[in-house]
Amino acid sequence: MTEVGELTFSRIHEAGPELLFDCMTRPEHLTHFWGPAGTTTPLDGIVVDLRPGGAFETTIVGGDGGTHTMRAVYAEIDRPRRLVWIEPGVEGGMRTEVTFVDLGDGRTEVVTHQTNVPAAFLAAQARAGFDTSLDRFDAYLAELTRDR
């Protein structure tokens, strides 16, 4: 059996939980930030069927043209507080829980907790890639909120 673990990422964003939840669940938003720096996630490579049992899929295109598709199934949806999906194709089913904590001052703490994480995803390089995705999310939110 492959060794698995847990990961937790926390980031405070300058936006309310409703906007953040929508960004995480609408393809027209996800296309702008999903995936690490140097990648793109084309709109036609995103599937969101936002209901328990519904599909959540993203195809990330790397700088070299290679692709990686994440296939998950939504387990829980509690807008704008919580979002849970499971990737059954990742050995044993990796579970991702995203919690949106309204800090009451226009900011929201987003905590991403993953369990049953394969060793490859636990590597420092993979964690750093996830951090760059959060940086891209921050930049996209700054654009969105600047336009409002």
Coordinates of C-alpha atoms in Angstrom, one line a residue, residues 12-113:
I12 CA -6.8 35.0 3.9
H13 CA -8.4 36.7 0.8
E14 CA -9.6 40.3 0.5
A15 CA -13.2 39.2 -0.5
G16 CA -16.4 37.9 1.0
P17 CA -17.2 34.2 1.3
E18 CA -19.9 34.3 -1.3
L19 CA -17.6 35.6 -4.0
L20 CA -14.9 33.1 -3.0
F21 CA -17.3 30.2 -3.1
D22 CA -18.6 31.3 -6.5
C23 CA -15.0 31.6 -7.8
M24 CA -14.4 28.0 -6.7
T25 CA -17.5 26.6 -8.3
R26 CA -18.0 28.5 -11.6
P27 CA -16.0 27.6 -14.7
E28 CA -15.9 31.2 -15.9
H29 CA -13.9 32.0 -12.7
L30 CA -11.9 28.8 -12.3
T31 CA -10.4 29.2 -15.8
H32 CA -8.5 32.3 -14.5
F33 CA -6.6 30.7 -11.6
W34 CA -7.0 26.9 -11.4
G35 CA -3.6 25.2 -11.5
P36 CA 0.0 26.2 -10.7
A37 CA 1.9 29.1 -12.2
G38 CA 2.9 28.4 -15.8
T39 CA -0.3 26.4 -16.6
T40 CA -3.7 27.2 -18.0
T41 CA -7.1 25.6 -17.5
P42 CA -9.2 26.2 -20.6
L43 CA -12.9 26.9 -20.0
D44 CA -13.9 23.9 -22.2
G45 CA -11.7 21.7 -19.8
I46 CA -13.8 22.5 -16.7
V47 CA -16.9 20.5 -15.6
V48 CA -18.9 21.7 -12.6
D49 CA -22.1 19.9 -11.7
L50 CA -22.6 21.6 -8.3
R51 CA -24.6 19.0 -6.4
P52 CA -23.7 16.1 -4.1
G53 CA -22.7 13.3 -6.5
G54 CA -22.1 15.8 -9.3
A55 CA -18.9 15.9 -11.3
F56 CA -16.0 18.3 -10.8
E57 CA -13.3 18.0 -13.5
T58 CA -10.5 20.3 -14.6
T59 CA -7.9 19.8 -17.3
I60 CA -4.8 21.7 -16.7
V61 CA -2.5 22.4 -19.7
G62 CA 1.2 22.8 -18.9
G63 CA 3.7 25.1 -20.6
D64 CA 4.9 22.1 -22.6
G65 CA 1.4 21.3 -23.9
G66 CA 1.0 18.3 -21.6
T67 CA -2.3 17.9 -19.8
H68 CA -3.4 16.7 -16.4
T69 CA -7.1 16.0 -15.7
M70 CA -8.5 16.0 -12.2
R71 CA -11.7 14.1 -11.9
A72 CA -13.7 14.4 -8.7
V73 CA -17.2 14.0 -7.3
Y74 CA -18.8 16.6 -5.0
A75 CA -19.6 15.1 -1.6
E76 CA -20.9 18.2 0.2
I77 CA -22.0 21.7 -0.8
D78 CA -22.9 24.3 1.8
R79 CA -22.7 27.7 0.1
P80 CA -20.9 29.9 1.1
R81 CA -19.3 28.0 4.0
R82 CA -18.0 24.6 2.8
L83 CA -17.2 22.6 -0.3
V84 CA -16.1 18.9 -0.3
W85 CA -15.0 16.8 -3.2
I86 CA -13.4 13.3 -3.6
E87 CA -11.1 12.2 -6.3
P88 CA -11.9 8.5 -6.6
G89 CA -9.3 7.8 -9.2
V90 CA -6.5 8.9 -6.9
E91 CA -5.5 5.8 -5.0
G92 CA -8.0 5.3 -2.2
G93 CA -9.9 8.5 -3.0
M94 CA -8.3 11.8 -2.0
R95 CA -10.7 14.1 -0.2
T96 CA -10.6 17.9 -0.4
E97 CA -12.5 20.1 2.0
V98 CA -12.6 23.8 1.5
T99 CA -13.9 25.9 4.3
F100 CA -14.7 29.6 3.9
V101 CA -14.5 31.5 7.2
D102 CA -16.0 35.1 7.1
L103 CA -13.7 37.3 9.2
G104 CA -16.4 40.0 9.3
D105 CA -14.2 42.7 7.9
G106 CA -14.5 42.0 4.1
R107 CA -11.9 39.3 4.3
T108 CA -12.3 35.5 4.3
E109 CA -10.0 32.8 5.5
V110 CA -10.1 29.9 3.1
V111 CA -8.8 26.6 4.6
T112 CA -8.2 23.7 2.2
H113 CA -7.8 20.4 4.0

